[in-house]
Tab-separated table of C-alpha atoms in Angstrom:
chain	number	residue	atom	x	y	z
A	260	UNK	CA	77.173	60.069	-23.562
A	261	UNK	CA	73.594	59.928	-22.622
A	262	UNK	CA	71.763	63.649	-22.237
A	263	UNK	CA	69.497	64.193	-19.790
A	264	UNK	CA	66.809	66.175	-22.017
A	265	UNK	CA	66.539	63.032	-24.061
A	266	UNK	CA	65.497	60.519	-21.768
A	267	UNK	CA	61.722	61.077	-20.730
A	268	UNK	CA	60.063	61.562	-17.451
A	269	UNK	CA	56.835	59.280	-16.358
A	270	UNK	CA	54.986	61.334	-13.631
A	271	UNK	CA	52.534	59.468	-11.804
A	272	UNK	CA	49.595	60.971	-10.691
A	273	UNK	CA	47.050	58.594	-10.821
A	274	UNK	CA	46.180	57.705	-7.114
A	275	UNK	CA	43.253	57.985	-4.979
A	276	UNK	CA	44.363	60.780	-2.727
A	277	UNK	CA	42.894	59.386	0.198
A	278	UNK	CA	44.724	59.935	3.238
A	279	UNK	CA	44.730	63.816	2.202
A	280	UNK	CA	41.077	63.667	1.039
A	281	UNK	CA	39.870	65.755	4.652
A	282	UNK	CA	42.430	68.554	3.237
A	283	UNK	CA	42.201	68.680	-0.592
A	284	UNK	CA	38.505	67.339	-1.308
A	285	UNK	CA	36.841	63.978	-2.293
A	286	UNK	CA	37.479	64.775	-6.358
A	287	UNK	CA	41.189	66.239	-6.544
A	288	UNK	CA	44.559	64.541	-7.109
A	289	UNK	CA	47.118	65.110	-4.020
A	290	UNK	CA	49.426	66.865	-6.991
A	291	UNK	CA	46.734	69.581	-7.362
A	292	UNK	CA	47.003	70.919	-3.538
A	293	UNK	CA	48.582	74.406	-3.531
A	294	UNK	CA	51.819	75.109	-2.222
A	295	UNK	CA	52.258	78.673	-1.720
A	296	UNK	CA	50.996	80.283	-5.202
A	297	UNK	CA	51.763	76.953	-7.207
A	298	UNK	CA	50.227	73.931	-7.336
A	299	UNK	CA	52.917	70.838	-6.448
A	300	UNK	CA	52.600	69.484	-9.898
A	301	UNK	CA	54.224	72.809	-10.991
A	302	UNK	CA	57.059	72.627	-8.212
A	303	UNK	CA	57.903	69.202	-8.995
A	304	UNK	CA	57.678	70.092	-12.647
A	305	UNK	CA	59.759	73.348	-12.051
A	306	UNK	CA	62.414	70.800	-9.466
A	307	UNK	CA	62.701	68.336	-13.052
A	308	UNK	CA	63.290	70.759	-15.273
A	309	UNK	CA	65.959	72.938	-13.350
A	310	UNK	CA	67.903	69.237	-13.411
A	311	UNK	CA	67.580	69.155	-17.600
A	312	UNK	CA	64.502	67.206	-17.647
A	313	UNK	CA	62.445	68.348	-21.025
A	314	UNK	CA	60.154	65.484	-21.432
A	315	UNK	CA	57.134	64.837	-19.504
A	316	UNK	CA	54.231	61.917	-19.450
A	317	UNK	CA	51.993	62.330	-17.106
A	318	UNK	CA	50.147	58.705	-15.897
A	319	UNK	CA	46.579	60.283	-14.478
A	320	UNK	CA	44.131	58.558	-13.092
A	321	UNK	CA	42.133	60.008	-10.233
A	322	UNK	CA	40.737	64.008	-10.977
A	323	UNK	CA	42.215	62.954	-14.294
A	324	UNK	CA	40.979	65.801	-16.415
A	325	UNK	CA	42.055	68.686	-13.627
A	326	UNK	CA	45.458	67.264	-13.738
A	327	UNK	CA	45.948	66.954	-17.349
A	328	UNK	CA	45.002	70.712	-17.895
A	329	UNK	CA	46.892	71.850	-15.189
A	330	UNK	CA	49.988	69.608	-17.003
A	331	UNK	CA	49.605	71.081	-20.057
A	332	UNK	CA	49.677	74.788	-18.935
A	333	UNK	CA	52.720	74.200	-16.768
A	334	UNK	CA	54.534	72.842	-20.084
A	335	UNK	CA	53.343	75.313	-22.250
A	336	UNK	CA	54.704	78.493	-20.458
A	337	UNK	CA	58.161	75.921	-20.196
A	338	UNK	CA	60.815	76.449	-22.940
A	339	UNK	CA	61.338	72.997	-24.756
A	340	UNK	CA	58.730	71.528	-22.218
A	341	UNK	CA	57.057	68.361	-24.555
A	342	UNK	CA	54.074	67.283	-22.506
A	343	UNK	CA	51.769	63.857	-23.175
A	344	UNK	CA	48.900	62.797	-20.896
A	345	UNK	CA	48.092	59.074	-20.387
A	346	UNK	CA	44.864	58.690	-19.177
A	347	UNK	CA	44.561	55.517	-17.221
A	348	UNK	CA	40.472	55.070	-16.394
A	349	UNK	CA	40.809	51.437	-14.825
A	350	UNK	CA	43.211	52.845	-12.182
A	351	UNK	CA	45.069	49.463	-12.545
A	352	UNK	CA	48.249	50.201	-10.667
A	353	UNK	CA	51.504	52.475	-10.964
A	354	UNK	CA	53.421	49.338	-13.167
A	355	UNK	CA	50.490	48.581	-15.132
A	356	UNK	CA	50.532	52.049	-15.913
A	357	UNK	CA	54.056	51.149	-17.287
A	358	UNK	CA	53.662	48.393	-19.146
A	359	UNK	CA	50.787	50.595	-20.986
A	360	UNK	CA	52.685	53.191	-22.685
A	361	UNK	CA	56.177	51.358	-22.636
A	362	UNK	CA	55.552	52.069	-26.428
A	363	UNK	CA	56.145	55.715	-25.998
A	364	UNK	CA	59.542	55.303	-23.690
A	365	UNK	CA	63.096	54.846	-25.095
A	366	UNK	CA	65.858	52.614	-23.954
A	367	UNK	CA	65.968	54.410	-20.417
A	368	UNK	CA	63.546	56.242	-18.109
A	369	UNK	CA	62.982	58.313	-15.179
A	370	UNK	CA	59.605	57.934	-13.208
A	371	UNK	CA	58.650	60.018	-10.764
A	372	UNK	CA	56.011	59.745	-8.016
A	373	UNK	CA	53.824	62.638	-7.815
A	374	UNK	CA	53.372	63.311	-4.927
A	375	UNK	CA	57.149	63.174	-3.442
A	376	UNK	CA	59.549	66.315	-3.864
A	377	UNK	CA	62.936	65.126	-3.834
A	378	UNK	CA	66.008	66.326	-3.942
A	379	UNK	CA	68.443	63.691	-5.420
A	380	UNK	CA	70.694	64.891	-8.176
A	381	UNK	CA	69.472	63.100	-11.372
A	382	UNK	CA	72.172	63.905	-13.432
A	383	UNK	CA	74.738	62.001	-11.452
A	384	UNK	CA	72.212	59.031	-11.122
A	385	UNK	CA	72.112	58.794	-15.076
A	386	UNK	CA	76.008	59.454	-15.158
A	387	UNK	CA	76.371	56.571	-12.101
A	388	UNK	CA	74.629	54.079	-14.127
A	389	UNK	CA	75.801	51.013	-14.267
A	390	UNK	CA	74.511	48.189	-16.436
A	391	UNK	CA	72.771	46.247	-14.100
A	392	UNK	CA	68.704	46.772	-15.740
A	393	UNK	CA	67.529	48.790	-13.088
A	394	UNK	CA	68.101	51.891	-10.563
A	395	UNK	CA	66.096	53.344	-7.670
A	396	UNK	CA	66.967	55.653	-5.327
A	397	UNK	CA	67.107	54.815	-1.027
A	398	UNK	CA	68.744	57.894	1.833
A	399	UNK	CA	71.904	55.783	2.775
A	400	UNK	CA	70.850	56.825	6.014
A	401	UNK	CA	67.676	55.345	5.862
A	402	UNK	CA	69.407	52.075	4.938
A	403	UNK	CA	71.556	52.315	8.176
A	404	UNK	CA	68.726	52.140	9.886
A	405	UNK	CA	67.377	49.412	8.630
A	406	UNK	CA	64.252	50.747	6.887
A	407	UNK	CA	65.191	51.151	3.356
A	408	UNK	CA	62.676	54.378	2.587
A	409	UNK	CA	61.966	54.592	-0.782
A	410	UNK	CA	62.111	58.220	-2.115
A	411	UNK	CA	60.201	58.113	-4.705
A	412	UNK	CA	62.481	58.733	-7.830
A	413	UNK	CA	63.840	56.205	-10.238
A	414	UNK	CA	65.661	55.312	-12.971
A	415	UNK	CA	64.389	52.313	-15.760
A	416	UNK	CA	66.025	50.577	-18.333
A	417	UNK	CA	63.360	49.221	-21.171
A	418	UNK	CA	64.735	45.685	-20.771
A	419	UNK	CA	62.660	45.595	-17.119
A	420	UNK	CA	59.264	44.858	-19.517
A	421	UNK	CA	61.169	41.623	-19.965
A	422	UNK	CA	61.330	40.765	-16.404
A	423	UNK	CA	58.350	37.699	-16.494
A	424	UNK	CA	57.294	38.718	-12.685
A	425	UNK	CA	56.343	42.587	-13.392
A	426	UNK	CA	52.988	41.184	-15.009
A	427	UNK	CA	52.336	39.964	-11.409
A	428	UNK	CA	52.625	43.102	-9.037
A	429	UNK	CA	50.588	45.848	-9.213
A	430	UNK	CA	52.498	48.643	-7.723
A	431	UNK	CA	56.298	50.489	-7.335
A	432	UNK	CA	56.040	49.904	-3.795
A	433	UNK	CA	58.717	48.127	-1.102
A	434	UNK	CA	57.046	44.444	-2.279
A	435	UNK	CA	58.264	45.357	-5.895
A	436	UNK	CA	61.653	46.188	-4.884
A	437	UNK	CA	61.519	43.023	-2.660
A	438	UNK	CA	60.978	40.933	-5.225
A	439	UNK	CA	63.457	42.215	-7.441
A	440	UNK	CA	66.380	41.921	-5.107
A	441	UNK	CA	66.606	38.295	-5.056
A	442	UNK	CA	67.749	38.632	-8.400
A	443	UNK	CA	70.974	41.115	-8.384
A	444	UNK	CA	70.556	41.020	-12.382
A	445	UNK	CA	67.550	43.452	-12.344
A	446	UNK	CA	68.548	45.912	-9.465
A	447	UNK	CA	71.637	48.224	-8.587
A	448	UNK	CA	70.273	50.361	-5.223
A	449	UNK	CA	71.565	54.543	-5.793
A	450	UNK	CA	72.557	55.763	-2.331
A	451	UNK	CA	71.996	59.277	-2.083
A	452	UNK	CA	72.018	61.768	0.964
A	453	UNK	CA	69.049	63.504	-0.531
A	454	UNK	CA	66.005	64.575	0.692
A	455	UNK	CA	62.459	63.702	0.346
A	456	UNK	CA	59.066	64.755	1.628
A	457	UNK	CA	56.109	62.667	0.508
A	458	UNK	CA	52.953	64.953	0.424
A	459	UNK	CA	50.283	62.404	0.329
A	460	UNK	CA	49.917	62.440	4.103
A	461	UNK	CA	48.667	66.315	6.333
A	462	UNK	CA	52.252	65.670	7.986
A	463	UNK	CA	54.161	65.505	4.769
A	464	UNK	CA	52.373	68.434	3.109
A	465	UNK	CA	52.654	70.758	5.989
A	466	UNK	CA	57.047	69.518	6.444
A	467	UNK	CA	56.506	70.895	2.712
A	468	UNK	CA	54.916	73.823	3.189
A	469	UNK	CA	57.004	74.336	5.553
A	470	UNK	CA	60.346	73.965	3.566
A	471	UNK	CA	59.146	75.936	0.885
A	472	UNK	CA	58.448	79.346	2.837
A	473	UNK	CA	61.782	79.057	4.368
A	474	UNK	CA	63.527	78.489	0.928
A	475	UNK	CA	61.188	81.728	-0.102
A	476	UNK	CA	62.468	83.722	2.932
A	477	UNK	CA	65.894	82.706	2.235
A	478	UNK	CA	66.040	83.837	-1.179
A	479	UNK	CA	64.492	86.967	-0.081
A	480	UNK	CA	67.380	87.956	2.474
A	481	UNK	CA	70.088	87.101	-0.708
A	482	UNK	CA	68.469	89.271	-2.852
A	483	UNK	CA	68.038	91.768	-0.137
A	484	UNK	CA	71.604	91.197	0.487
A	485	UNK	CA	72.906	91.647	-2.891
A	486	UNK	CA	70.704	95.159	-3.841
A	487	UNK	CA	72.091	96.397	-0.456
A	488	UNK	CA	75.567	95.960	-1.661
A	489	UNK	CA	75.055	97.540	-4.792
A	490	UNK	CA	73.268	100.530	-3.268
A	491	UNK	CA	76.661	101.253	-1.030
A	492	UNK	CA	79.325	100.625	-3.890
């Protein structure tokens, strides 16, 4: 039976931030903008570990440097947390990225984008999976209506290096997963009901913000709740 804390995590935070750059600055990474009191590297960090998740390489790129300190210091003050920065200078693309530290991956992996907070249960993707070579993650809902949104989280076997066209794309985007479908060898699509927000647009990161201070208030009013009932036993 395959355990969760084994199986690493790649985090990708290499991009360009540039449809949040009017919010967040010319020289920062999208994962560095502040959610509250944390930074949304740390929530997504904080959302992966909660589901078992122990292992963690970040792929930086863009405000490099910023992002792999900020990495490290979430992992450190993390139980268990192993942490390993991959620097990638040429920005040459989210599967490049990939293909570069395969070397450092084991026979299956999670990767993450960093700048999408999702809530699909990764446990029951690694339990659900089958032994087709590959596994993303689409809202069935999504696929009802046609557009197929990708949310961001997926699942890897190591046998997908030996797939002759991923030396020709650059990016996980809908093209990639376009091209793998006419072969049903290399792709099994994970329905989920899920959630997702991606952050790299103002809309996204204020839905966010959003979400987060009403999760806040309603742990507040439970906690409320519960001290009020012990107060009148």
């Amino acid at each position: 039976m395959r355990k969760i804390e084994d199986i690493a995590v790649v985090v990708l935070v290499g991009g360009y931030s540039t449809r949040l750059r009017k919010v967040i600055g010319k020289n920062r990474h999208k994962c560095m903008v502040k959610i509250g009191d944390k930074t949304f590297l740390e929530i997504l960090v904080n959302r992966l570990r909660y589901q078992g998740l122990r292992k963690f390489i970040f792929s930086t790129g863009h405000g490099g440097a910023e992002v792999a300190k900020e990495a490290r210091r979430i992992c450190a003050t993390r139980p268990k947390s192993k942490c390993t920065i991959v620097e990638d200078k040429e920005l040459i693309g989210t599967v490049n990225a990939l293909i570069k530290l395969q070397h450092r991956l084991g026979e299956l992996f999670f990767v993450v984008n960093g700048d999408t907070y999702s809530t699909v249960d990764l446990r029951e993707m690694l339990a659900n999976y089958p032994n087709e070579i590959f596994t993303m993650t689409d809202g069935s809902v999504a696929i009802e209506a046609e557009s197929a949104d990708i949310m961001g989280t997926f699942l890897f076997s190591k046998k997908i290096f030996g797939w002759s066209k991923l030396y020709r794309v650059n990016d996980i985007d809908y093209e990639f997963f376009c091209k793998l479908s006419f072969d049903k060898r290399w792709i099994e699509l994970y329905h989920s009901e899920a959630s997702f927000i991606d952050i790299g647009t103002p809309e996204g990161l204020k839905k966010l913000r959003h979400r987060m201070r009403m999760e806040l208030l309603a742990r507040t009013i439970f906690r409320e709740a519960i001290e009020a009932g012990k107060e009148g036993e």
